[in-house]
Amino acid sequence: MLVVAGLVLAGIAAAIHVYIFQLESLAWTAPRTRAIFGVNAQDAEITKPLAFNQGFYNLFLAILIAVGIVAAALDHRTVGATLVFAGAGSMVAAGLVLVLSDPGKLRPALIQLVAPLLGIVILAIGLAV
């Protein structure tokens, strides 16, 4: 049961990162996205290539977790857990880098790192028992 809970939390983290991909790579210059990230129209245009690239990092982490969840569901537990730990661990690390580089970004860092952190912890406990 804990393994499933950990995978569900990792899946939620993946969904959050797909949403972040959508914002950064597909809608970076849209007014709503600019408001979310606190970027004005001129800066959004200038940083659009950087945001596009960063969005794909988020997508790739989400894909890593999704493949891990599928592998675990297909009874390839070691492979699945390894992929989930790699993807979710990278999400947690990126969230820590964000808040350490700019303490004013605590809220977005927590959005980025809480679900994957909980997923990692619960999955690890579930695999250990």
Tab-separated table of N, CA and C in Angstrom:
chain	number	residue	atom	x	y	z
A	1	MET	N	0.814	-1.202	0.000
A	1	MET	CA	0.000	0.000	0.000
A	1	MET	C	0.858	1.268	0.000
A	2	LEU	N	1.963	1.258	0.774
A	2	LEU	CA	2.845	2.426	0.791
A	2	LEU	C	3.527	2.634	-0.556
A	3	VAL	N	3.860	1.540	-1.227
A	3	VAL	CA	4.473	1.667	-2.552
A	3	VAL	C	3.512	2.381	-3.496
A	4	VAL	N	2.260	1.992	-3.469
A	4	VAL	CA	1.254	2.636	-4.330
A	4	VAL	C	1.118	4.115	-3.960
A	5	ALA	N	1.069	4.416	-2.673
A	5	ALA	CA	0.953	5.819	-2.241
A	5	ALA	C	2.158	6.632	-2.718
A	6	GLY	N	3.351	6.060	-2.620
A	6	GLY	CA	4.548	6.745	-3.095
A	6	GLY	C	4.507	6.992	-4.591
A	7	LEU	N	4.032	5.996	-5.335
A	7	LEU	CA	3.919	6.152	-6.789
A	7	LEU	C	2.856	7.181	-7.161
A	8	VAL	N	1.769	7.215	-6.409
A	8	VAL	CA	0.722	8.221	-6.670
A	8	VAL	C	1.280	9.625	-6.435
A	9	LEU	N	1.995	9.819	-5.344
A	9	LEU	CA	2.588	11.132	-5.072
A	9	LEU	C	3.612	11.508	-6.138
A	10	ALA	N	4.396	10.535	-6.577
A	10	ALA	CA	5.340	10.802	-7.662
A	10	ALA	C	4.584	11.153	-8.946
A	11	GLY	N	3.455	10.494	-9.179
A	11	GLY	CA	2.625	10.819	-10.335
A	11	GLY	C	2.067	12.234	-10.265
A	12	ILE	N	1.690	12.650	-9.073
A	12	ILE	CA	1.226	14.035	-8.889
A	12	ILE	C	2.368	15.002	-9.194
A	13	ALA	N	3.565	14.674	-8.714
A	13	ALA	CA	4.735	15.511	-9.009
A	13	ALA	C	4.968	15.593	-10.511
A	14	ALA	N	4.828	14.462	-11.197
A	14	ALA	CA	5.000	14.458	-12.652
A	14	ALA	C	3.960	15.354	-13.322
A	15	ALA	N	2.721	15.278	-12.861
A	15	ALA	CA	1.661	16.119	-13.441
A	15	ALA	C	1.958	17.604	-13.226
A	16	ILE	N	2.435	17.948	-12.044
A	16	ILE	CA	2.808	19.349	-11.763
A	16	ILE	C	3.891	19.791	-12.746
A	17	HIS	N	4.861	18.929	-12.993
A	17	HIS	CA	5.955	19.301	-13.882
A	17	HIS	C	5.538	19.334	-15.355
A	18	VAL	N	4.544	18.555	-15.731
A	18	VAL	CA	3.996	18.693	-17.083
A	18	VAL	C	3.309	20.058	-17.211
A	19	TYR	N	2.612	20.470	-16.167
A	19	TYR	CA	1.982	21.801	-16.169
A	19	TYR	C	3.043	22.905	-16.263
A	20	ILE	N	4.133	22.746	-15.513
A	20	ILE	CA	5.208	23.731	-15.579
A	20	ILE	C	5.808	23.752	-16.988
A	21	PHE	N	5.969	22.576	-17.601
A	21	PHE	CA	6.432	22.508	-18.993
A	21	PHE	C	5.511	23.317	-19.898
A	22	GLN	N	4.218	23.115	-19.734
A	22	GLN	CA	3.247	23.827	-20.573
A	22	GLN	C	3.413	25.338	-20.413
A	23	LEU	N	3.556	25.782	-19.171
A	23	LEU	CA	3.712	27.215	-18.930
A	23	LEU	C	5.004	27.749	-19.549
A	24	GLU	N	6.108	27.043	-19.279
A	24	GLU	CA	7.407	27.563	-19.701
A	24	GLU	C	7.667	27.398	-21.194
A	25	SER	N	7.288	26.274	-21.751
A	25	SER	CA	7.640	25.997	-23.143
A	25	SER	C	6.569	26.396	-24.149
A	26	LEU	N	5.323	26.403	-23.737
A	26	LEU	CA	4.244	26.660	-24.687
A	26	LEU	C	3.519	27.985	-24.482
A	27	ALA	N	3.532	28.500	-23.260
A	27	ALA	CA	2.731	29.692	-22.972
A	27	ALA	C	3.526	30.779	-22.252
A	28	TRP	N	4.828	30.793	-22.420
A	28	TRP	CA	5.689	31.682	-21.654
A	28	TRP	C	5.319	33.161	-21.787
A	29	THR	N	4.924	33.586	-22.952
A	29	THR	CA	4.643	35.008	-23.150
A	29	THR	C	3.175	35.375	-22.910
A	30	ALA	N	2.351	34.410	-22.579
A	30	ALA	CA	0.931	34.687	-22.310
A	30	ALA	C	0.791	35.499	-21.025
A	31	PRO	N	-0.183	36.407	-20.966
A	31	PRO	CA	-0.349	37.248	-19.777
A	31	PRO	C	-0.489	36.449	-18.470
A	32	ARG	N	-1.240	35.373	-18.499
A	32	ARG	CA	-1.437	34.579	-17.278
A	32	ARG	C	-0.117	33.959	-16.813
A	33	THR	N	0.645	33.424	-17.739
A	33	THR	CA	1.937	32.824	-17.398
A	33	THR	C	2.893	33.881	-16.877
A	34	ARG	N	2.916	35.025	-17.529
A	34	ARG	CA	3.788	36.110	-17.062
A	34	ARG	C	3.426	36.526	-15.652
A	35	ALA	N	2.139	36.544	-15.347
A	35	ALA	CA	1.700	36.896	-13.994
A	35	ALA	C	2.150	35.836	-12.983
A	36	ILE	N	2.048	34.584	-13.347
A	36	ILE	CA	2.460	33.501	-12.444
A	36	ILE	C	3.942	33.621	-12.116
A	37	PHE	N	4.759	33.910	-13.122
A	37	PHE	CA	6.209	33.969	-12.929
A	37	PHE	C	6.723	35.376	-12.627
A	38	GLY	N	5.833	36.363	-12.644
A	38	GLY	CA	6.245	37.732	-12.341
A	38	GLY	C	7.184	38.317	-13.380
A	39	VAL	N	6.892	38.050	-14.648
A	39	VAL	CA	7.743	38.507	-15.742
A	39	VAL	C	6.943	39.478	-16.615
A	40	ASN	N	7.555	40.600	-16.969
A	40	ASN	CA	6.858	41.529	-17.856
A	40	ASN	C	6.990	41.065	-19.304
A	41	ALA	N	6.213	41.672	-20.191
A	41	ALA	CA	6.151	41.227	-21.590
A	41	ALA	C	7.507	41.292	-22.276
A	42	GLN	N	8.248	42.359	-22.040
A	42	GLN	CA	9.551	42.505	-22.689
A	42	GLN	C	10.528	41.426	-22.211
A	43	ASP	N	10.589	41.215	-20.916
A	43	ASP	CA	11.489	40.186	-20.383
A	43	ASP	C	11.057	38.786	-20.822
A	44	ALA	N	9.746	38.568	-20.947
A	44	ALA	CA	9.266	37.263	-21.401
A	44	ALA	C	9.755	36.975	-22.815
A	45	GLU	N	9.724	37.964	-23.675
A	45	GLU	CA	10.215	37.777	-25.048
A	45	GLU	C	11.710	37.479	-25.057
A	46	ILE	N	12.452	38.202	-24.232
A	46	ILE	CA	13.905	38.009	-24.187
A	46	ILE	C	14.262	36.627	-23.639
A	47	THR	N	13.532	36.183	-22.629
A	47	THR	CA	13.862	34.912	-21.966
A	47	THR	C	13.113	33.713	-22.549
A	48	LYS	N	12.333	33.935	-23.579
A	48	LYS	CA	11.524	32.850	-24.155
A	48	LYS	C	12.355	31.615	-24.527
A	49	PRO	N	13.519	31.761	-25.194
A	49	PRO	CA	14.299	30.554	-25.508
A	49	PRO	C	14.782	29.822	-24.250
A	50	LEU	N	15.148	30.539	-23.217
A	50	LEU	CA	15.586	29.899	-21.975
A	50	LEU	C	14.435	29.164	-21.304
A	51	ALA	N	13.279	29.809	-21.263
A	51	ALA	CA	12.110	29.190	-20.648
A	51	ALA	C	11.687	27.946	-21.435
A	52	PHE	N	11.753	28.040	-22.756
A	52	PHE	CA	11.401	26.897	-23.610
A	52	PHE	C	12.266	25.689	-23.254
A	53	ASN	N	13.565	25.920	-23.145
A	53	ASN	CA	14.501	24.852	-22.804
A	53	ASN	C	14.240	24.320	-21.390
A	54	GLN	N	14.059	25.207	-20.446
A	54	GLN	CA	13.819	24.789	-19.061
A	54	GLN	C	12.525	23.990	-18.938
A	55	GLY	N	11.518	24.373	-19.682
A	55	GLY	CA	10.265	23.631	-19.661
A	55	GLY	C	10.459	22.178	-20.068
A	56	PHE	N	11.329	21.962	-21.045
A	56	PHE	CA	11.583	20.587	-21.467
A	56	PHE	C	12.304	19.780	-20.393
A	57	TYR	N	13.143	20.404	-19.589
A	57	TYR	CA	13.741	19.697	-18.452
A	57	TYR	C	12.632	19.175	-17.539
A	58	ASN	N	11.650	20.014	-17.282
A	58	ASN	CA	10.528	19.596	-16.440
A	58	ASN	C	9.753	18.446	-17.076
A	59	LEU	N	9.537	18.523	-18.371
A	59	LEU	CA	8.830	17.459	-19.069
A	59	LEU	C	9.612	16.147	-19.004
A	60	PHE	N	10.912	16.213	-19.220
A	60	PHE	CA	11.723	14.992	-19.198
A	60	PHE	C	11.719	14.339	-17.811
A	61	LEU	N	11.726	15.143	-16.753
A	61	LEU	CA	11.637	14.577	-15.403
A	61	LEU	C	10.285	13.906	-15.195
A	62	ALA	N	9.238	14.533	-15.698
A	62	ALA	CA	7.899	13.942	-15.585
A	62	ALA	C	7.830	12.621	-16.351
A	63	ILE	N	8.424	12.582	-17.533
A	63	ILE	CA	8.429	11.350	-18.327
A	63	ILE	C	9.208	10.254	-17.599
A	64	LEU	N	10.316	10.608	-17.005
A	64	LEU	CA	11.110	9.642	-16.249
A	64	LEU	C	10.266	8.991	-15.157
A	65	ILE	N	9.516	9.801	-14.430
A	65	ILE	CA	8.642	9.271	-13.375
A	65	ILE	C	7.524	8.426	-13.986
A	66	ALA	N	6.918	8.900	-15.062
A	66	ALA	CA	5.822	8.145	-15.681
A	66	ALA	C	6.296	6.772	-16.152
A	67	VAL	N	7.458	6.714	-16.757
A	67	VAL	CA	7.997	5.425	-17.202
A	67	VAL	C	8.287	4.543	-15.981
A	68	GLY	N	8.787	5.144	-14.916
A	68	GLY	CA	9.030	4.388	-13.688
A	68	GLY	C	7.760	3.818	-13.091
A	69	ILE	N	6.710	4.606	-13.098
A	69	ILE	CA	5.421	4.127	-12.576
A	69	ILE	C	4.907	2.964	-13.422
A	70	VAL	N	5.001	3.096	-14.733
A	70	VAL	CA	4.561	2.011	-15.621
A	70	VAL	C	5.403	0.760	-15.382
A	71	ALA	N	6.714	0.931	-15.266
A	71	ALA	CA	7.580	-0.225	-15.013
A	71	ALA	C	7.206	-0.902	-13.700
A	72	ALA	N	6.959	-0.115	-12.665
A	72	ALA	CA	6.565	-0.687	-11.372
A	72	ALA	C	5.229	-1.411	-11.496
A	73	ALA	N	4.306	-0.829	-12.238
A	73	ALA	CA	2.992	-1.453	-12.417
A	73	ALA	C	3.097	-2.762	-13.193
A	74	LEU	N	4.110	-2.873	-14.047
A	74	LEU	CA	4.329	-4.097	-14.823
A	74	LEU	C	5.221	-5.089	-14.070
A	75	ASP	N	5.374	-4.844	-12.780
A	75	ASP	CA	6.116	-5.729	-11.876
A	75	ASP	C	7.628	-5.695	-12.095
A	76	HIS	N	8.115	-4.609	-12.646
A	76	HIS	CA	9.560	-4.372	-12.740
A	76	HIS	C	9.906	-3.352	-11.654
A	77	ARG	N	9.757	-3.795	-10.419
A	77	ARG	CA	9.818	-2.905	-9.264
A	77	ARG	C	11.155	-2.178	-9.145
A	78	THR	N	12.255	-2.875	-9.339
A	78	THR	CA	13.570	-2.243	-9.180
A	78	THR	C	13.789	-1.161	-10.227
A	79	VAL	N	13.499	-1.481	-11.477
A	79	VAL	CA	13.644	-0.497	-12.549
A	79	VAL	C	12.698	0.678	-12.310
A	80	GLY	N	11.450	0.372	-11.995
A	80	GLY	CA	10.461	1.425	-11.770
A	80	GLY	C	10.853	2.347	-10.633
A	81	ALA	N	11.249	1.768	-9.505
A	81	ALA	CA	11.636	2.581	-8.351
A	81	ALA	C	12.862	3.427	-8.673
A	82	THR	N	13.809	2.853	-9.394
A	82	THR	CA	15.018	3.597	-9.756
A	82	THR	C	14.673	4.815	-10.601
A	83	LEU	N	13.811	4.627	-11.587
A	83	LEU	CA	13.408	5.760	-12.437
A	83	LEU	C	12.629	6.804	-11.647
A	84	VAL	N	11.732	6.356	-10.779
A	84	VAL	CA	10.962	7.300	-9.962
A	84	VAL	C	11.895	8.063	-9.028
A	85	PHE	N	12.815	7.354	-8.379
A	85	PHE	CA	13.758	8.039	-7.477
A	85	PHE	C	14.624	9.044	-8.243
A	86	ALA	N	15.066	8.691	-9.444
A	86	ALA	CA	15.889	9.611	-10.234
A	86	ALA	C	15.099	10.860	-10.632
A	87	GLY	N	13.895	10.666	-11.152
A	87	GLY	CA	13.084	11.817	-11.571
A	87	GLY	C	12.644	12.670	-10.405
A	88	ALA	N	12.095	12.027	-9.374
A	88	ALA	CA	11.607	12.783	-8.215
A	88	ALA	C	12.759	13.414	-7.449
A	89	GLY	N	13.870	12.709	-7.340
A	89	GLY	CA	15.036	13.276	-6.662
A	89	GLY	C	15.553	14.512	-7.378
A	90	SER	N	15.546	14.491	-8.695
A	90	SER	CA	15.966	15.663	-9.467
A	90	SER	C	15.006	16.835	-9.254
A	91	MET	N	13.717	16.533	-9.138
A	91	MET	CA	12.729	17.586	-8.866
A	91	MET	C	12.982	18.224	-7.500
A	92	VAL	N	13.252	17.394	-6.507
A	92	VAL	CA	13.538	17.907	-5.163
A	92	VAL	C	14.801	18.757	-5.196
A	93	ALA	N	15.836	18.265	-5.855
A	93	ALA	CA	17.091	19.011	-5.936
A	93	ALA	C	16.883	20.357	-6.628
A	94	ALA	N	16.116	20.372	-7.705
A	94	ALA	CA	15.857	21.625	-8.420
A	94	ALA	C	15.074	22.606	-7.541
A	95	GLY	N	14.132	22.094	-6.770
A	95	GLY	CA	13.388	22.958	-5.851
A	95	GLY	C	14.294	23.550	-4.782
A	96	LEU	N	15.225	22.751	-4.280
A	96	LEU	CA	16.180	23.256	-3.286
A	96	LEU	C	17.097	24.313	-3.891
A	97	VAL	N	17.555	24.081	-5.116
A	97	VAL	CA	18.389	25.081	-5.785
A	97	VAL	C	17.612	26.390	-5.942
A	98	LEU	N	16.347	26.278	-6.319
A	98	LEU	CA	15.522	27.471	-6.500
A	98	LEU	C	15.432	28.286	-5.220
A	99	VAL	N	15.094	27.651	-4.115
A	99	VAL	CA	14.919	28.399	-2.869
A	99	VAL	C	16.254	28.864	-2.289
A	100	LEU	N	17.301	28.100	-2.484
A	100	LEU	CA	18.613	28.530	-1.984
A	100	LEU	C	19.183	29.681	-2.794
A	101	SER	N	18.860	29.725	-4.081
A	101	SER	CA	19.344	30.820	-4.919
A	101	SER	C	18.510	32.081	-4.766
A	102	ASP	N	17.258	31.919	-4.340
A	102	ASP	CA	16.366	33.076	-4.150
A	102	ASP	C	15.331	32.718	-3.092
A	103	PRO	N	15.615	33.046	-1.821
A	103	PRO	CA	14.673	32.705	-0.744
A	103	PRO	C	13.265	33.266	-0.955
A	104	GLY	N	13.124	34.273	-1.776
A	104	GLY	CA	11.815	34.817	-2.088
A	104	GLY	C	10.973	33.874	-2.938
A	105	LYS	N	11.590	32.837	-3.460
A	105	LYS	CA	10.885	31.860	-4.303
A	105	LYS	C	10.502	30.612	-3.509
A	106	LEU	N	10.287	30.767	-2.211
A	106	LEU	CA	9.942	29.621	-1.367
A	106	LEU	C	8.663	28.934	-1.848
A	107	ARG	N	7.623	29.697	-2.138
A	107	ARG	CA	6.350	29.089	-2.559
A	107	ARG	C	6.511	28.250	-3.832
A	108	PRO	N	7.090	28.800	-4.925
A	108	PRO	CA	7.254	27.953	-6.102
A	108	PRO	C	8.188	26.766	-5.854
A	109	ALA	N	9.185	26.950	-5.004
A	109	ALA	CA	10.083	25.829	-4.697
A	109	ALA	C	9.315	24.718	-3.987
A	110	LEU	N	8.444	25.086	-3.063
A	110	LEU	CA	7.655	24.074	-2.360
A	110	LEU	C	6.691	23.370	-3.305
A	111	ILE	N	6.093	24.117	-4.221
A	111	ILE	CA	5.212	23.502	-5.222
A	111	ILE	C	5.997	22.476	-6.021
A	112	GLN	N	7.238	22.806	-6.326
A	112	GLN	CA	8.082	21.946	-7.144
A	112	GLN	C	8.604	20.736	-6.386
A	113	LEU	N	8.822	20.855	-5.074
A	113	LEU	CA	9.549	19.782	-4.395
A	113	LEU	C	8.769	18.969	-3.371
A	114	VAL	N	7.632	19.437	-2.871
A	114	VAL	CA	6.945	18.707	-1.802
A	114	VAL	C	6.391	17.360	-2.275
A	115	ALA	N	5.648	17.339	-3.368
A	115	ALA	CA	5.063	16.068	-3.836
A	115	ALA	C	6.139	15.035	-4.167
A	116	PRO	N	7.201	15.407	-4.907
A	116	PRO	CA	8.212	14.385	-5.173
A	116	PRO	C	8.952	13.936	-3.907
A	117	LEU	N	9.180	14.845	-2.977
A	117	LEU	CA	9.847	14.465	-1.725
A	117	LEU	C	8.999	13.468	-0.945
A	118	LEU	N	7.716	13.758	-0.813
A	118	LEU	CA	6.824	12.821	-0.124
A	118	LEU	C	6.767	11.486	-0.865
A	119	GLY	N	6.734	11.548	-2.196
A	119	GLY	CA	6.724	10.318	-2.982
A	119	GLY	C	7.969	9.480	-2.733
A	120	ILE	N	9.121	10.119	-2.697
A	120	ILE	CA	10.384	9.416	-2.459
A	120	ILE	C	10.363	8.749	-1.074
A	121	VAL	N	10.000	9.528	-0.072
A	121	VAL	CA	10.031	9.015	1.304
A	121	VAL	C	9.065	7.844	1.463
A	122	ILE	N	7.838	8.026	0.991
A	122	ILE	CA	6.828	6.969	1.173
A	122	ILE	C	7.169	5.744	0.329
A	123	LEU	N	7.655	5.962	-0.899
A	123	LEU	CA	8.044	4.827	-1.725
A	123	LEU	C	9.201	4.061	-1.077
A	124	ALA	N	10.178	4.782	-0.558
A	124	ALA	CA	11.325	4.125	0.085
A	124	ALA	C	10.876	3.293	1.301
A	125	ILE	N	9.986	3.854	2.092
A	125	ILE	CA	9.467	3.113	3.247
A	125	ILE	C	8.696	1.878	2.778
A	126	GLY	N	7.858	2.072	1.767
A	126	GLY	CA	7.086	0.956	1.238
A	126	GLY	C	7.952	-0.168	0.689
A	127	LEU	N	9.050	0.184	0.050
A	127	LEU	CA	9.954	-0.831	-0.486
A	127	LEU	C	10.760	-1.517	0.609
A	128	ALA	N	10.973	-0.814	1.724
A	128	ALA	CA	11.782	-1.355	2.807
A	128	ALA	C	11.016	-2.326	3.697
A	129	VAL	N	9.700	-2.184	3.750
A	129	VAL	CA	8.927	-3.053	4.648
A	129	VAL	C	8.418	-4.293	3.947
